[in-house]
mmCIF file of C-alpha atoms in Angstrom:
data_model
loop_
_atom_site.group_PDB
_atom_site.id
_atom_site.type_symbol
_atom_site.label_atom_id
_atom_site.label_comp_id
_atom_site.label_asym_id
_atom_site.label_seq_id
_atom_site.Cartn_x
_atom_site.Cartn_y
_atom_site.Cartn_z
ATOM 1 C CA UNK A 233 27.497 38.443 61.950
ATOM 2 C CA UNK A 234 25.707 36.827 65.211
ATOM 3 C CA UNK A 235 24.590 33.182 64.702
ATOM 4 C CA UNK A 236 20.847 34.472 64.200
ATOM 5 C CA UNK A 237 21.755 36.649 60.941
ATOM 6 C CA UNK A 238 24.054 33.353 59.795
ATOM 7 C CA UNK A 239 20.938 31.231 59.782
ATOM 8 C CA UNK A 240 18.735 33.823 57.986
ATOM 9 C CA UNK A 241 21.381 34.620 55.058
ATOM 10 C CA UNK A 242 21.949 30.907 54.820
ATOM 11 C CA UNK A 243 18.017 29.938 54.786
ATOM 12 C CA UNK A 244 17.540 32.850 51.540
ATOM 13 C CA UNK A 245 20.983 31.509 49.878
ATOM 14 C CA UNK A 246 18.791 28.280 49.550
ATOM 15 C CA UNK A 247 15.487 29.212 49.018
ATOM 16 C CA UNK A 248 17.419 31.510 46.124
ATOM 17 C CA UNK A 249 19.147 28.795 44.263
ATOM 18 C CA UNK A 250 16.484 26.369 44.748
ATOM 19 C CA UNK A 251 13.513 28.337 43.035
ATOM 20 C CA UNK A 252 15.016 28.763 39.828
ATOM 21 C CA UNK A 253 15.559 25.223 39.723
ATOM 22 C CA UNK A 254 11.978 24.139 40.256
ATOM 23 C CA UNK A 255 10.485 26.871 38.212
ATOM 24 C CA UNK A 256 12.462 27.369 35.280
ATOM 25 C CA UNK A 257 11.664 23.403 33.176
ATOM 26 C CA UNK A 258 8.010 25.079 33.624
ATOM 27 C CA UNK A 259 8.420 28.994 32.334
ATOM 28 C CA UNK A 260 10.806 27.444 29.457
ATOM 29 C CA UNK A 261 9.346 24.471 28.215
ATOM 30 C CA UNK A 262 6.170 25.268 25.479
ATOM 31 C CA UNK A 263 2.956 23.236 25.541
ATOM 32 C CA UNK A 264 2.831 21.457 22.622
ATOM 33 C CA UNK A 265 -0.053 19.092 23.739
ATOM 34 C CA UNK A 266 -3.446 18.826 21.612
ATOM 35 C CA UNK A 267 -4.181 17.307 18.286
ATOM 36 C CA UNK A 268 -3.007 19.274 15.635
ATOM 37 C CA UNK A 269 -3.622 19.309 11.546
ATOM 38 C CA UNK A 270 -3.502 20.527 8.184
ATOM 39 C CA UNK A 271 -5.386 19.837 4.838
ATOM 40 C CA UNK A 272 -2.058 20.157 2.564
ATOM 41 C CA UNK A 273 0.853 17.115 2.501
ATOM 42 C CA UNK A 274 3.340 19.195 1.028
ATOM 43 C CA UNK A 275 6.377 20.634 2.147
ATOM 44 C CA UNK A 276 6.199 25.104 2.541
ATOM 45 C CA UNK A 277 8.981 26.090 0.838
ATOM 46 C CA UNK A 278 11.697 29.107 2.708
ATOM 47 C CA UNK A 279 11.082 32.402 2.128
ATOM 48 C CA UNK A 280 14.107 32.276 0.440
ATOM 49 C CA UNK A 281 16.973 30.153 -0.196
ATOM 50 C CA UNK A 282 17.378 26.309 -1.303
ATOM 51 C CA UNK A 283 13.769 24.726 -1.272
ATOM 52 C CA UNK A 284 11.925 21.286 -0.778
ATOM 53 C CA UNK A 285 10.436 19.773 -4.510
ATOM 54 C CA UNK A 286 7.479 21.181 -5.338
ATOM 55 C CA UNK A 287 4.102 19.404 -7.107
ATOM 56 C CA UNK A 288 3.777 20.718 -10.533
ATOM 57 C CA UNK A 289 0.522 20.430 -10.886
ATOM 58 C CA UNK A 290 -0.773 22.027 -7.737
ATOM 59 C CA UNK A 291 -3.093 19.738 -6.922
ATOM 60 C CA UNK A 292 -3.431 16.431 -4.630
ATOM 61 C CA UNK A 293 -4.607 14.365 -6.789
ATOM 62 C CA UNK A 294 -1.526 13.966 -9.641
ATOM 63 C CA UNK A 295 1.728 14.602 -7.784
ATOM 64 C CA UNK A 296 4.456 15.310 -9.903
ATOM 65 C CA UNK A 297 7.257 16.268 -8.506
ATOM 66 C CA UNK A 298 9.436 19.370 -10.240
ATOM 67 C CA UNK A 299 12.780 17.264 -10.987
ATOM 68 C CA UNK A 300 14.282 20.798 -12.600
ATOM 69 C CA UNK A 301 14.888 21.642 -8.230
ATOM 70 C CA UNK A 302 18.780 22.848 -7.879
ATOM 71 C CA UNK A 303 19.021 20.701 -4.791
ATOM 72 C CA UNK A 304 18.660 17.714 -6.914
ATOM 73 C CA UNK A 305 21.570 15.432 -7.640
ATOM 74 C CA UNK A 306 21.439 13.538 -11.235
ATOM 75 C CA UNK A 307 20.624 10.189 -9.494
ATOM 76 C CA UNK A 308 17.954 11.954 -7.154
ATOM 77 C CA UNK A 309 16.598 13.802 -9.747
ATOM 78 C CA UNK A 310 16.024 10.814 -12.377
ATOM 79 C CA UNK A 311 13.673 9.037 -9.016
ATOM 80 C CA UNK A 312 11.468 11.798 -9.099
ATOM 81 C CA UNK A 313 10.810 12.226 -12.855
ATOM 82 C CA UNK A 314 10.311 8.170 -12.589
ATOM 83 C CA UNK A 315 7.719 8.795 -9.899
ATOM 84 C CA UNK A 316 6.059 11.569 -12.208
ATOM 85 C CA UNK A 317 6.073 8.975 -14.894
ATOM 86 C CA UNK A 318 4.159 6.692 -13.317
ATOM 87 C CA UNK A 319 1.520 9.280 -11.904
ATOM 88 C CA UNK A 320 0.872 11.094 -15.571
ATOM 89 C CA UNK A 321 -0.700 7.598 -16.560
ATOM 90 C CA UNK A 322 -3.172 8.034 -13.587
ATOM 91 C CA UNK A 323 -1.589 5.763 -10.963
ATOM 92 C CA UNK A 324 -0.670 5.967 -7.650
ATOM 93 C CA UNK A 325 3.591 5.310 -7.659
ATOM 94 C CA UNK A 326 4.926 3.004 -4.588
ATOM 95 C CA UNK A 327 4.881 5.424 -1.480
ATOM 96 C CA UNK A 328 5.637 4.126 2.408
ATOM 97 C CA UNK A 329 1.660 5.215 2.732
ATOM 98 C CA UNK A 330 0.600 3.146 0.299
ATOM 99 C CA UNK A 331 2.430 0.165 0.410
ATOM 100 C CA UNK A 332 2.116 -0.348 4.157
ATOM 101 C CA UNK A 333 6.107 0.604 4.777
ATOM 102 C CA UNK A 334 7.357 2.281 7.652
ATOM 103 C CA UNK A 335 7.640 6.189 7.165
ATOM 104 C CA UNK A 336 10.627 7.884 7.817
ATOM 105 C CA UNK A 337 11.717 11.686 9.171
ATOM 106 C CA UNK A 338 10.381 13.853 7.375
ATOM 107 C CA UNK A 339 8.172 12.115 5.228
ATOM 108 C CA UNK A 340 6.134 11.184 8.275
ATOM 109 C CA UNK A 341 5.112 15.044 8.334
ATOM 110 C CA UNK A 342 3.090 14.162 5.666
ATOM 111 C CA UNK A 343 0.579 13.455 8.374
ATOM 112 C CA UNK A 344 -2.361 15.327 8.355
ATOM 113 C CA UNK A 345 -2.848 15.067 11.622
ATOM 114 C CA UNK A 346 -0.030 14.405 14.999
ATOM 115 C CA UNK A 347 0.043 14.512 18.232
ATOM 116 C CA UNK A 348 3.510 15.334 21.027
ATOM 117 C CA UNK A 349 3.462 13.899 24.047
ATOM 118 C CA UNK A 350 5.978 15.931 26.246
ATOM 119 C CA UNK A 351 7.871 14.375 29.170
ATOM 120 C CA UNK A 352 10.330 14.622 31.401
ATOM 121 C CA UNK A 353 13.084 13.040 29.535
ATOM 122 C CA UNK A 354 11.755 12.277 26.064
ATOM 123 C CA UNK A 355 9.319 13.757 23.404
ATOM 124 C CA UNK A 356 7.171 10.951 21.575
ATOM 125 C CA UNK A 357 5.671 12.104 17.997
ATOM 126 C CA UNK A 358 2.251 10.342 17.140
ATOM 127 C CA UNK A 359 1.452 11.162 13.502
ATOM 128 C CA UNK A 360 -2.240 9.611 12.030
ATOM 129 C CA UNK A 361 -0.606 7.847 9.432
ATOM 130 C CA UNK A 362 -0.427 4.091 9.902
ATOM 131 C CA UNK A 363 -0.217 4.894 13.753
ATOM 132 C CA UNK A 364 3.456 5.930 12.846
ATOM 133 C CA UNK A 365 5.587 6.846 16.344
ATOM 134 C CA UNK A 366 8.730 8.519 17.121
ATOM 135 C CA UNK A 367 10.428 8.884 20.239
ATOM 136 C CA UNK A 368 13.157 12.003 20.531
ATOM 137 C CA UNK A 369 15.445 11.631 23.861
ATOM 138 C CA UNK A 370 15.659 15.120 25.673
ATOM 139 C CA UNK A 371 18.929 16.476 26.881
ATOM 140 C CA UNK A 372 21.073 13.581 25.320
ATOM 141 C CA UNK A 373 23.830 12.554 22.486
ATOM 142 C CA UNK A 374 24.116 10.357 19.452
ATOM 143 C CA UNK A 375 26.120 7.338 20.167
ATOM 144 C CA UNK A 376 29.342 7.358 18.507
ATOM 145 C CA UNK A 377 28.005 4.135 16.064
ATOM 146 C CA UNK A 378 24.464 4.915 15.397
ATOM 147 C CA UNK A 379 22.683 1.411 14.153
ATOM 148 C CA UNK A 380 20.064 2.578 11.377
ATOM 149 C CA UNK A 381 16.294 2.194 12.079
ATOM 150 C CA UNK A 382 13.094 3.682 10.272
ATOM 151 C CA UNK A 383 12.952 6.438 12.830
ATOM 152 C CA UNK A 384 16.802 7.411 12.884
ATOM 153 C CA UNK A 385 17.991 8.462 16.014
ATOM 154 C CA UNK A 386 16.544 11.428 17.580
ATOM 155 C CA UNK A 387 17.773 13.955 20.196
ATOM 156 C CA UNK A 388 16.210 16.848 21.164
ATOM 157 C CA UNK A 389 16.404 19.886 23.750
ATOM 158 C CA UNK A 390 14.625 23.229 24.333
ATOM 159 C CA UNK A 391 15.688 26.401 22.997
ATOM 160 C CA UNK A 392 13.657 28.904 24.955
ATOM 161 C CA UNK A 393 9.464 28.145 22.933
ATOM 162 C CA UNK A 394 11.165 26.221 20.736
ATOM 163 C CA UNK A 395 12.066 22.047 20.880
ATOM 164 C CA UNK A 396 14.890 21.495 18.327
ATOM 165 C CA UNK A 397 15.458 17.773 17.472
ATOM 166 C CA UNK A 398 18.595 16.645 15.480
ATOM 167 C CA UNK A 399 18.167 13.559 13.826
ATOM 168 C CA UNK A 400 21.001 11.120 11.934
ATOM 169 C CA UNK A 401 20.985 7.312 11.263
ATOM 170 C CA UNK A 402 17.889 7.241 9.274
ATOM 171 C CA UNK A 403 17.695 3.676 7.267
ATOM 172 C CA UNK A 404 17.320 2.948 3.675
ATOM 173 C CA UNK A 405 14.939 1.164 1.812
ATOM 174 C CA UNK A 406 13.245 0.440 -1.513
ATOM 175 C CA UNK A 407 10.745 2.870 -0.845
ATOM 176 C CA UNK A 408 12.877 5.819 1.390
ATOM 177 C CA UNK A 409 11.734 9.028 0.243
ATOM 178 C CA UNK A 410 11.755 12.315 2.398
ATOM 179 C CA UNK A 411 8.382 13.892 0.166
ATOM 180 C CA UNK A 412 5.344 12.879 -1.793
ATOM 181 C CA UNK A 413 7.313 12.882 -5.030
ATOM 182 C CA UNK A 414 9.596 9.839 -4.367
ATOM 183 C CA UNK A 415 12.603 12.115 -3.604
ATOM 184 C CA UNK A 416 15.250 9.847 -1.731
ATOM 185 C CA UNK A 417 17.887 10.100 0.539
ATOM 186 C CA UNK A 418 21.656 8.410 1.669
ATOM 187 C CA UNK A 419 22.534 6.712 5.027
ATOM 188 C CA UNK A 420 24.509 10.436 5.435
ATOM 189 C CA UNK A 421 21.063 12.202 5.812
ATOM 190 C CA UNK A 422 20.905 14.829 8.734
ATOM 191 C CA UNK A 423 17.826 16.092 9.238
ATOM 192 C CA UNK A 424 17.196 19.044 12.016
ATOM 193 C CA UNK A 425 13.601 20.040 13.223
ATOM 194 C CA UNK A 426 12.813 23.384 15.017
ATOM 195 C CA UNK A 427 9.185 22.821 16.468
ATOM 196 C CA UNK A 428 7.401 26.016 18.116
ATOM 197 C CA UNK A 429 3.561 27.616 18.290
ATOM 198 C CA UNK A 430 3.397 30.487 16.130
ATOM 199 C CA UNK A 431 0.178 33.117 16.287
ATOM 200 C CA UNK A 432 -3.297 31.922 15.007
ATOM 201 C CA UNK A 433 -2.764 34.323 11.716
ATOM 202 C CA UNK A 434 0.521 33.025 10.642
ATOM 203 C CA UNK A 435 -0.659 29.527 10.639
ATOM 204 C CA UNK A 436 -3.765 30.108 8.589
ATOM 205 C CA UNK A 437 -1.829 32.270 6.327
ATOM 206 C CA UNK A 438 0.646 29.472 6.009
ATOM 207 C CA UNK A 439 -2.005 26.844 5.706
ATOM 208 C CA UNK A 440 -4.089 28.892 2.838
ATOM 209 C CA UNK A 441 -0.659 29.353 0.974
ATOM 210 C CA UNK A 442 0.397 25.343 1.260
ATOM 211 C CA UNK A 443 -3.244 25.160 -0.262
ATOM 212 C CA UNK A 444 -2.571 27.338 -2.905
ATOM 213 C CA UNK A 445 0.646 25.653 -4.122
ATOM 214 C CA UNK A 446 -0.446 22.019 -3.347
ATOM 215 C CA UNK A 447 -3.909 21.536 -3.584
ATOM 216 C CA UNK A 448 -6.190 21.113 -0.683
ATOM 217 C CA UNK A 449 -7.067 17.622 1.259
ATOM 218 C CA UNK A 450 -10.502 17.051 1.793
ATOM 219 C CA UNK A 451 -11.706 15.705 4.883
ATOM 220 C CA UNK A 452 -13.320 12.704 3.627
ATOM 221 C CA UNK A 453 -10.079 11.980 1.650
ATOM 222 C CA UNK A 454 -7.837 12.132 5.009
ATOM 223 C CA UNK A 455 -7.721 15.851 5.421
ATOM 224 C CA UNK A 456 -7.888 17.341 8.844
ATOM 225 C CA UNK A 457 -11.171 19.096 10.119
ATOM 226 C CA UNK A 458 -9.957 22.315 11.389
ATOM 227 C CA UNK A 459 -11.464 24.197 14.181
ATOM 228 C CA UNK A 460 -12.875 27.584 12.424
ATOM 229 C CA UNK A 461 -13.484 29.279 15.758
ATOM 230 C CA UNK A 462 -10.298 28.374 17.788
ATOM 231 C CA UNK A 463 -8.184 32.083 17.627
ATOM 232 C CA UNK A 464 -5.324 30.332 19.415
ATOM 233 C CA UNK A 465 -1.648 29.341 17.923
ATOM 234 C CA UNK A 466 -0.700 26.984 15.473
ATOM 235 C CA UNK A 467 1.770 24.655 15.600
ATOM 236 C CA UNK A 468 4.915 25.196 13.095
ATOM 237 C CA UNK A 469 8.286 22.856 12.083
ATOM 238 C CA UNK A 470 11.110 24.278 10.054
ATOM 239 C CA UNK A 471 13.303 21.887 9.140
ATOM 240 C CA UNK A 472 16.741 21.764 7.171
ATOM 241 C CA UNK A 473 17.883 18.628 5.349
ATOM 242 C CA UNK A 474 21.547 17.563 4.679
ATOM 243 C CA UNK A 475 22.764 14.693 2.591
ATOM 244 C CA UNK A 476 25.097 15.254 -0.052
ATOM 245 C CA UNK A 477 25.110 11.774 -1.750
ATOM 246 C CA UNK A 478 21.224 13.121 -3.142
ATOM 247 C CA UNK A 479 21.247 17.146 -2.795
ATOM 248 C CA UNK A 480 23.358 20.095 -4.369
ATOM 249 C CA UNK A 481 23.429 21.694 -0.948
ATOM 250 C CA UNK A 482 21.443 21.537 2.399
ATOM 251 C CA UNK A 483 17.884 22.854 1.922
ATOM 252 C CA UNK A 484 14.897 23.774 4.195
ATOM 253 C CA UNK A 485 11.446 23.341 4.704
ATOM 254 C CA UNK A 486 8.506 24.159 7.030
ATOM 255 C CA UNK A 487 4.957 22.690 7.993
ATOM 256 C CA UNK A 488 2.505 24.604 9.472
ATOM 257 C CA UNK A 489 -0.268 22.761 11.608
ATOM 258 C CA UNK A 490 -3.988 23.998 13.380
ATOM 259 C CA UNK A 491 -5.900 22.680 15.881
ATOM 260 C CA UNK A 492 -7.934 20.089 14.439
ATOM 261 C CA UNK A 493 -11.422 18.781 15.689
ATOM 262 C CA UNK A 494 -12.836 15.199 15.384
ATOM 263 C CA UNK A 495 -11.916 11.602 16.897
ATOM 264 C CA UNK A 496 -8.207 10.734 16.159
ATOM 265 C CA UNK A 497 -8.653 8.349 13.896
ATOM 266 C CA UNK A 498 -6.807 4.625 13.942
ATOM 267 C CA UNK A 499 -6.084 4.393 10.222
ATOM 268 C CA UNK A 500 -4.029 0.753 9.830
ATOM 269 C CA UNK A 501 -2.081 0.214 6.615
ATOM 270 C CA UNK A 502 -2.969 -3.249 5.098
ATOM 271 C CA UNK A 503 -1.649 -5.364 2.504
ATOM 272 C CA UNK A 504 -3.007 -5.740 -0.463
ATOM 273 C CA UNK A 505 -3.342 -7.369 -3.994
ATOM 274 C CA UNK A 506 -2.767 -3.960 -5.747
ATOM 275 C CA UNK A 507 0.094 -3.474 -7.496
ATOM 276 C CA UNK A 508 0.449 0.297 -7.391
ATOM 277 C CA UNK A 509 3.035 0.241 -10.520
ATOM 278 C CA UNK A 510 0.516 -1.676 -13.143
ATOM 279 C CA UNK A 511 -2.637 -0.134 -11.604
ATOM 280 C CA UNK A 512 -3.832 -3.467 -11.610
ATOM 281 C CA UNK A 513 -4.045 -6.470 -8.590
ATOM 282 C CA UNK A 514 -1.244 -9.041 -8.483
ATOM 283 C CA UNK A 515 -2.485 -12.238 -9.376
ATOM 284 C CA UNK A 516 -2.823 -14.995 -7.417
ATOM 285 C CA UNK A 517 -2.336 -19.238 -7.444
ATOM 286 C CA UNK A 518 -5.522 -20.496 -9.193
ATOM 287 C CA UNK A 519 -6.501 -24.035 -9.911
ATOM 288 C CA UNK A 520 -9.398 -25.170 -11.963
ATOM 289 C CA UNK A 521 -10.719 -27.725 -9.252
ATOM 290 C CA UNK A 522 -10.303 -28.131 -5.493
ATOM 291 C CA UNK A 523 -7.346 -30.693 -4.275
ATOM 292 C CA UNK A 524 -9.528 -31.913 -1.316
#
């Protein structure tokens, strides 16, 4: 080969590795971007296999959780017929929403609404919800001693349409619960999130059938308003939860979001004199006459 046809096949060599290269981050990596929402805060349950726990009464407004769930350990169990206690006498039982506590993965998808931003090395997780936030590094590993925080710590990468984000190190507190029904969890919870859009049908079908076993969310009681004429996809996370100091065995759930319309609202958690186990406010220092 003359010197000519060296510098041609040498110029396409490059131009051949170096298109993939530039082109591939934007043929593989899904959209994600928009606000998306639901009008349901429960978990869907697999089509088959090991569930999340379920409201027994199918409606928003009493949530009592099913403590009878398999995937329920004695101790774990026992917290969620406590939490059904409380809410058969018409009160609200300590939640991270409602007593101004941070909210941890995967309660936080009990967000009616969320936003991703996607970039180039991390995916950040808005959720309305006390302006909750969670940041998932792209393309990285847990550090061999994870220090718990609220959020745990979150790695993700991209499978094809789909962002999968592994999280471990999630911290414990008095109010930890991974549902609506006060189920908790262990320092040893792994929790793994598969994020992709699914077609327009699927999601309502999903949506109407999270309605159906849950109750629906209003819009004036936090509900999202969802667009009736967008025909576009939804946005769906299956998840699978391990911790065997609470659960049986590892179980799985999904949540299944639309494209919702309206301002994003800024709703801030603030705290209060109610005391959400009494029903009643706490009571405060009093004094008969003024000391000044």
């Amino acid at each position: 080969m003359g010197r000519k046809g060296l510098r041609i096949a040498i110029g396409l060599s490059a131009a051949f590795v170096a298109l993939p290269a530039l082109s591939a981050p934007n043929i593989a990596t899904p959209d994600f971007s928009g606000i998306w929402g639901r009008t349901s805060v429960d978990y869907e349950p697999p089509p088959s296999g090991a569930g999340p726990v379920m409201n027994k009464t199918r409606t928003f407004y009493m949530r009592i959780g099913d403590d009878a769930n398999p995937i329920l350990k004695p101790p774990a169990a026992e917290k969620v017929r406590q939490a059904g206690a409380i809410s058969r006498t018409g009160v609200n039982f300590p939640t991270p929403s409602n007593s101004c506590t941070p909210w941890s993965p995967p309660y936080d998808w009990r967000a009616l609404q969320m936003q991703i931003l996607q970039q180039k090395d991390q995916v950040i997780l808005l959720y309305v919800g006390d302006q909750q936030i969670r940041h998932v590094r792209l393309n990285q590993q847990h550090p061999a001693k994870v220090m718990p925080s609220w959020g745990g710590d979150s790695i993700g990468h991209y499978e094809g349409d789909t962002l999968v984000i592994d999280t471990v190190g999630v911290k414990v507190g008095p109010l930890s619960m991974i549902d609506n029904y006060g189920t908790p969890y262990t320092g040893a919870l792994h929790l793994v999130e598969r994020i992709r859009l699914v077609d327009g049908d699927v999601a309502n079908a999903a949506a109407e059938q999270a309605e159906r076993d849950s109750g629906r969310v209003d819009v004036e009681m936090g509900g999202a308003s969802i667009d009736p004429a967008y025909k576009g996809k939804g946005l769906q996370v299956q998840f699978r939860v391990e911790d065997p100091g609470m659960f049986t065995q590892p179980w799985s759930g999904a949540v299944t979001l639309r494209r919702a319309v309206g301002p994003w609202e800024e709703r801030v958690c603030a705290d209060s004199r109610f005391n959400y186990i009494t029903g009643k406010p706490f009571p405060l220092p009093q004094d008969e006459k003024p000391d000044f």
